[in-house]
Coordinates of C-alpha atoms and ligand atoms in Angstrom, one line a residue:
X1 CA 22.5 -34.4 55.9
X2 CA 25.0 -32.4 53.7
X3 CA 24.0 -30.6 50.9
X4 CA 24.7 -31.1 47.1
X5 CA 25.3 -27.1 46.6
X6 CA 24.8 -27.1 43.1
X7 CA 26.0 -22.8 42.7
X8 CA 29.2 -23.8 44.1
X9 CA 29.5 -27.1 41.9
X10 CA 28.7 -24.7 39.1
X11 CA 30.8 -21.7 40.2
X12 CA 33.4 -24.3 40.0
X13 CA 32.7 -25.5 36.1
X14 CA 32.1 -21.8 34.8
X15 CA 35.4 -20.7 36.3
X16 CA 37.5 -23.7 34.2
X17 CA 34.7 -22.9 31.2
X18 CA 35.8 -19.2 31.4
X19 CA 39.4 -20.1 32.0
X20 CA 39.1 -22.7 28.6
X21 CA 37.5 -19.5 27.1
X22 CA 40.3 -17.2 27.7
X23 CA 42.8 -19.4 26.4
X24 CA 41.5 -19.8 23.1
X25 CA 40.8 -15.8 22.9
X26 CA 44.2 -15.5 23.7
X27 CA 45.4 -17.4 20.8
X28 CA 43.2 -15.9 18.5
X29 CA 40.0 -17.1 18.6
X30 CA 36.4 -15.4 18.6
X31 CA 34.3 -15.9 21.5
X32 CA 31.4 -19.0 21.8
X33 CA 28.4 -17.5 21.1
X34 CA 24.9 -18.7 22.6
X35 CA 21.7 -17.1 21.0
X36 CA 18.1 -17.5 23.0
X37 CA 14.7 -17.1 21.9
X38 CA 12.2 -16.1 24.3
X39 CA 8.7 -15.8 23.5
X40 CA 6.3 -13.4 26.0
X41 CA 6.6 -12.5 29.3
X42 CA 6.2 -15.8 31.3
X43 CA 8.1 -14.5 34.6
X44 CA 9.7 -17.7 35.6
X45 CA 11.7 -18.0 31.6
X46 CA 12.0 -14.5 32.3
X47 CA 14.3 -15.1 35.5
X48 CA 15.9 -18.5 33.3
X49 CA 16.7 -16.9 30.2
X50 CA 18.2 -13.6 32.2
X51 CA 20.2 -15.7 34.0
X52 CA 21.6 -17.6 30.5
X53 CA 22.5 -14.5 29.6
X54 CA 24.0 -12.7 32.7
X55 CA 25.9 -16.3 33.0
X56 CA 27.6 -15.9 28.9
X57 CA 28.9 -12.2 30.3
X58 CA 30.3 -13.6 33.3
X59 CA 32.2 -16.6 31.9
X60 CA 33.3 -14.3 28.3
X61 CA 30.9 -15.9 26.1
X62 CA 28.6 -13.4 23.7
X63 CA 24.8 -13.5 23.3
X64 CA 22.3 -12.5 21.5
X65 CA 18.6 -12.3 22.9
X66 CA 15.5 -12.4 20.4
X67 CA 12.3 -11.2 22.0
X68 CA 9.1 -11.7 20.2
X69 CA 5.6 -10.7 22.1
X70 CA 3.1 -14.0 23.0
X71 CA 1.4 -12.7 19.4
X72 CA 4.3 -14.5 17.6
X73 CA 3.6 -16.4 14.3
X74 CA 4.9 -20.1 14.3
X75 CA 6.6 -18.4 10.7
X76 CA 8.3 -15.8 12.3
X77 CA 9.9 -18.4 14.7
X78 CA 10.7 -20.9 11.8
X79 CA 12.6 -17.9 10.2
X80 CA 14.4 -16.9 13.1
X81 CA 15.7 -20.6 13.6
X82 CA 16.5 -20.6 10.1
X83 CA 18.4 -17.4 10.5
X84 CA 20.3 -19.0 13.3
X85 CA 21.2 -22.2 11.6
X86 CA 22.9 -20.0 8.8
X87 CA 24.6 -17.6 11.1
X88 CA 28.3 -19.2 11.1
X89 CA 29.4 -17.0 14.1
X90 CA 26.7 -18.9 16.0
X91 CA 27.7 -22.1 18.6
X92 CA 24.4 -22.6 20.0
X93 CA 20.8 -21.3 20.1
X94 CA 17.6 -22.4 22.9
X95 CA 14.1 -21.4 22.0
X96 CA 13.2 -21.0 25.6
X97 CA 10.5 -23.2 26.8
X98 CA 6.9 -23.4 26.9
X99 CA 5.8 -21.4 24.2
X100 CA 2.4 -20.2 23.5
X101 CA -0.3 -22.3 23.0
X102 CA -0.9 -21.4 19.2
X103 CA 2.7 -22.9 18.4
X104 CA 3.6 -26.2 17.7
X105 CA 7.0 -26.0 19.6
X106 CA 8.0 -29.7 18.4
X107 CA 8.4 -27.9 15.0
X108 CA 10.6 -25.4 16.1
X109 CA 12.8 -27.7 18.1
X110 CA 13.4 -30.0 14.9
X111 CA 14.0 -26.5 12.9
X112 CA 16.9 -26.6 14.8
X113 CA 20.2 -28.0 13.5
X114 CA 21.5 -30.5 15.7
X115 CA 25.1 -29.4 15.6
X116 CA 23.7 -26.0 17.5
X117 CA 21.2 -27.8 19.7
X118 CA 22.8 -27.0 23.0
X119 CA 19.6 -27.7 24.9
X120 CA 19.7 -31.5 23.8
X121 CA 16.0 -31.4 22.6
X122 CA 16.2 -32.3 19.1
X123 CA 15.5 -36.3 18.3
X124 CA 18.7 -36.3 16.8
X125 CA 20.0 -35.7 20.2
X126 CA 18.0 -37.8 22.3
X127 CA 18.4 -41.1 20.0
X128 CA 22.4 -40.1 20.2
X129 CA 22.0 -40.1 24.3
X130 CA 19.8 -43.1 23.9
X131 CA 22.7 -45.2 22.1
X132 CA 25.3 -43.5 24.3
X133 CA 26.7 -41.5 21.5
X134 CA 28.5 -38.3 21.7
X135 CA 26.0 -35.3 21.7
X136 CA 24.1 -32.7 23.7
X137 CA 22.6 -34.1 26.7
X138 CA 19.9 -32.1 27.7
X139 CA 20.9 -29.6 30.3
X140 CA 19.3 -30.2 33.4
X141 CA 19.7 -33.8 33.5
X142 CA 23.0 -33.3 32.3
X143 CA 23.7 -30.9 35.5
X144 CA 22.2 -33.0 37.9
X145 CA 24.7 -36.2 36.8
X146 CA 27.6 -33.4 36.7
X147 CA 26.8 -32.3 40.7
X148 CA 26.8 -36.2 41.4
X149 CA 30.2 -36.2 39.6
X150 CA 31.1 -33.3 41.4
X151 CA 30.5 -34.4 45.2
X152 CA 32.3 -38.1 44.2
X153 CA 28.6 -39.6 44.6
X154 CA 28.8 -43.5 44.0
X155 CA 25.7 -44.1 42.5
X156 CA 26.7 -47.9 41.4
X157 CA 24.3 -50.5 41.7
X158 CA 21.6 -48.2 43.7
X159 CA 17.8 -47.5 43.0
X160 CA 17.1 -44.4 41.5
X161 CA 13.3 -43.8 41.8
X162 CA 13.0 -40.8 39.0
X163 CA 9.5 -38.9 39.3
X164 CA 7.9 -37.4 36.3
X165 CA 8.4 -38.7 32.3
X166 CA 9.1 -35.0 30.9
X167 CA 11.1 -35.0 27.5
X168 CA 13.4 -32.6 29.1
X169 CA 14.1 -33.7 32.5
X170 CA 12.8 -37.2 33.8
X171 CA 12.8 -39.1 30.4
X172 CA 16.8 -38.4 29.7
X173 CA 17.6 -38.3 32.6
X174 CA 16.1 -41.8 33.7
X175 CA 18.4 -43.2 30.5
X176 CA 21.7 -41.4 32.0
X177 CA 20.9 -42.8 35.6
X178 CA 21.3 -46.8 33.7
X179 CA 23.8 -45.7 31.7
X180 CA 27.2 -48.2 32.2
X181 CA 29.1 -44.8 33.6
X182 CA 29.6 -43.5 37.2
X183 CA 27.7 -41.3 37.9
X184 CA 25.2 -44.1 36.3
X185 CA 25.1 -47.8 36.7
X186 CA 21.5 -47.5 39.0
X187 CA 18.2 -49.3 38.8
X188 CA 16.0 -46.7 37.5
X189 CA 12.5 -46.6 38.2
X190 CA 10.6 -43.9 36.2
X191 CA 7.1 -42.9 38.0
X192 CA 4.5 -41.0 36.6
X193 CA 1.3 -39.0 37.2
X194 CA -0.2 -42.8 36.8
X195 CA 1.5 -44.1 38.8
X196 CA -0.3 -45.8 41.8
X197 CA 1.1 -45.5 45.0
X198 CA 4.3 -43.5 44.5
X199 CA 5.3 -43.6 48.2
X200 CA 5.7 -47.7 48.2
X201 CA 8.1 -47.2 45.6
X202 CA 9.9 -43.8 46.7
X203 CA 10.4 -45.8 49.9
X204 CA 12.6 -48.5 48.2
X205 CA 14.7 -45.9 46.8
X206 CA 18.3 -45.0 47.2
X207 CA 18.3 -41.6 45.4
X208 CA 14.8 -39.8 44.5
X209 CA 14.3 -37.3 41.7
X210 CA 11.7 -35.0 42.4
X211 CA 10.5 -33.6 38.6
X212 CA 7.2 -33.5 38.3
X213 CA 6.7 -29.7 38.9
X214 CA 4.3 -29.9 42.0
X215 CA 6.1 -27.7 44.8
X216 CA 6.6 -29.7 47.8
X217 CA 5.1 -32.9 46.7
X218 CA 8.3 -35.5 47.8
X219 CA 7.8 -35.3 51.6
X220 CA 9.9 -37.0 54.3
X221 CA 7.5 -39.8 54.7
X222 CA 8.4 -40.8 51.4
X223 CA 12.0 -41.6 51.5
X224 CA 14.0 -44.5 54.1
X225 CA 16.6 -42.4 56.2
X226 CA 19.7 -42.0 54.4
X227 CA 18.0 -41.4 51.1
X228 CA 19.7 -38.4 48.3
X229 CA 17.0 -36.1 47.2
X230 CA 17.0 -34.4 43.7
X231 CA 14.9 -31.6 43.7
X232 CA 14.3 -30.5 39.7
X233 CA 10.9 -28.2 41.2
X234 CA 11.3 -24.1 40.7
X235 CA 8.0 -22.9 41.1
X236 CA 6.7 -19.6 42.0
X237 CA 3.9 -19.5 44.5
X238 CA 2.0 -16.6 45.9
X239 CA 3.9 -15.2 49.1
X240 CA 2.4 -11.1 50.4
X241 CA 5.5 -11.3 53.0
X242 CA 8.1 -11.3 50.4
X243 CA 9.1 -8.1 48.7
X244 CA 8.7 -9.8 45.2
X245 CA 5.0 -10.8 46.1
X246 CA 6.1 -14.7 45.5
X247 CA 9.0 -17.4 46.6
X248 CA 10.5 -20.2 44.9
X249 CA 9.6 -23.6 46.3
X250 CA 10.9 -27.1 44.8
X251 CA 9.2 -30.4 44.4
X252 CA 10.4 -31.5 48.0
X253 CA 9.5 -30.6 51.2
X254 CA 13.2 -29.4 52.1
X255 CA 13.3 -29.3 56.1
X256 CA 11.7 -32.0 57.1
X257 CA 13.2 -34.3 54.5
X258 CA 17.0 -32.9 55.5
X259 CA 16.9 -33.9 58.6
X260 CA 16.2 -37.3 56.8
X261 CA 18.1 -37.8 54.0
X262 CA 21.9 -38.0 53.7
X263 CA 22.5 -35.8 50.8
X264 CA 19.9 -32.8 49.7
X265 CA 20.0 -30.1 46.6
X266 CA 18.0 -27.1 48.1
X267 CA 16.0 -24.6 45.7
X268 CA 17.1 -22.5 44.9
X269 CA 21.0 -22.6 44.6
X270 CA 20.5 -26.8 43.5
X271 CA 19.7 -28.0 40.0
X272 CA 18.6 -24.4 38.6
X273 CA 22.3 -23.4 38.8
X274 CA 23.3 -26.3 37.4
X275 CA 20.7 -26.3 34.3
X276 CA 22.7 -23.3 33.6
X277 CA 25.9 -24.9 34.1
X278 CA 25.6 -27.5 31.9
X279 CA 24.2 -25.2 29.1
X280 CA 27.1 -23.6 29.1
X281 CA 29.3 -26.7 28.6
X282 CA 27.7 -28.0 26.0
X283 CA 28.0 -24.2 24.1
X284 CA 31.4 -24.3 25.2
X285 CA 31.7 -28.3 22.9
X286 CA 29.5 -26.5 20.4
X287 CA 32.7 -23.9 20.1
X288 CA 35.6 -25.9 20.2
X289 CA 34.2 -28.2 17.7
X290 CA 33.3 -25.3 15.4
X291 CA 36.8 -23.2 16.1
X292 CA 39.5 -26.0 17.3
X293 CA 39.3 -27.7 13.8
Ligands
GUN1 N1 12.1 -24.4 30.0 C1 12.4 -25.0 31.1 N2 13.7 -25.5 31.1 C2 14.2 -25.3 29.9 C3 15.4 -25.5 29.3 O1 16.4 -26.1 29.9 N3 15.6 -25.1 28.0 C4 14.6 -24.4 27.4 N4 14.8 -24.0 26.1 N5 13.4 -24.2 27.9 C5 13.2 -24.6 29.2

């Protein structure tokens, strides 16, 4: 087994982001700029929109962070959107997700204008990944096929068993898996909470994507020896022997299914780093296109 190590695939990008970054401030350019909007105090987008943020200081971007409480009006996040949209010294913006249950959060995402939508959520960008169009891919599918890219994975002409349908993870990235690309080119097979018998089909596959949010549901009697795991799972689960009180465990069970499989991303230090990664890409093609021109 070797392991897709998805911090040092993403070390790797934000160094030649930053680099990219520094060359452009050195001919006179401002800096990108990624704004997020998180809503309440939900520990786990705590720990992801923190990171966002440490990540735009590390790699020279600026950012701006709009806190509301969970007592936010579905108005007040309208405006704020709004306000972002208009702010020219703005690249890209992420209402960090879920948000509370009195929000519709489908109308905030289509608030936002496409051209800042660096999280890939708005239709405008899905149909545009859909037809293969230049866009933002949504980031964590987008990392995942980057950390392929990245470890020279020949994904050709395999079966890529995908499991869970989310908008933001399974669905997209189901579509890039088929895409006519490398990373790409597989027969994708998209399960669901529906779906009978997942274990017949994970067995046929060649690469399994674990995304359905269900810590340590893929176990290695589900995959033929030889198999690549994709673990998308970051869930906190009650732990008294750990100092924080909780630990982090994915959507595969990661020992026993190691020992298995040829290739493995481990949680965390897998696809989390890369979600970040590839959010930071697409707000670095938010900034060129918006100071290059
Ligand atoms: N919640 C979980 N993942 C994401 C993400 O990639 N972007 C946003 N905005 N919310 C999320």
């Amino acid at each position: 087994m070797q392991i897709l190590d998805g911090k040092k695939c993403a070390s790797a990008y934000k160094e030649t982001i930053a680099a990219e970054v520094n060359a452009g401030i050195s001919k006179g350019l401002r800096k990108p700029h990624l704004a997020a909007v998180l809503v309440g105090n939900d520990g786990a987008s705590e720990t992801y929109v923190a990171s966002k943020v440490k990540t735009c200081n590390e790699i020279g971007f600026e950012s701006t962070l709009i806190r509301f409480p969970e007592t936010v009006t579905q108005r007040e996040l309208i405006e704020t959107v709004d306000k972002l949209n208009a702010d020219a010294t703005l690249d890209g913006m992420i209402v960090q997700l879920p948000l509370p249950k009195h929000i519709n959060a489908d109308e905030v995402t289509l608030r936002i204008d496409p051209a800042k939508d660096v999280d890939g959520f708005h239709p405008g960008s899905l149909g545009r990944l859909l037809l293969s169009l230049p866009g933002f891919v949504p980031a964590t599918p987008k990392g995942i096929m980057m950390l392929l890219e990245f470890y020279k994975i020949n994904t050709s002409g395999i079966h890529a068993v995908v499991i869970g349908r989310s908008n933001i993870v399974g669905t997209p990235l189901s579509v890039l898996l088929s895409r006519n690309q490398n990373p790409g080119n597989c027969t994708v097979t998209l399960c669901h909470s529906k779906t009978p018998d997942i274990k017949s089909i994970t067995l046929q596959a060649d690469i399994v994507v674990a995304a359905l949010g269900k810590p340590e549901f893929l176990t290695a009697d589900m995959v033929k020896p030889g198999a690549i795991v994709i673990d998308v799972g970051i869930t906190r689960v009650i732990d008294p022997s750990s100092p924080k009180g909780y630990k982090i465990l994915g959507d595969a069970e990661f020992q026993p299914l190691a020992e298995k499989c040829s290739w493995i991303t481990p949680v965390p230090g897998g696809v989390g780093a890369m979600t970040i990664a590839a959010l930071m890409q697409n707000t670095l093609e938010a900034w060129k296109r918006n100071t290059l021109i």
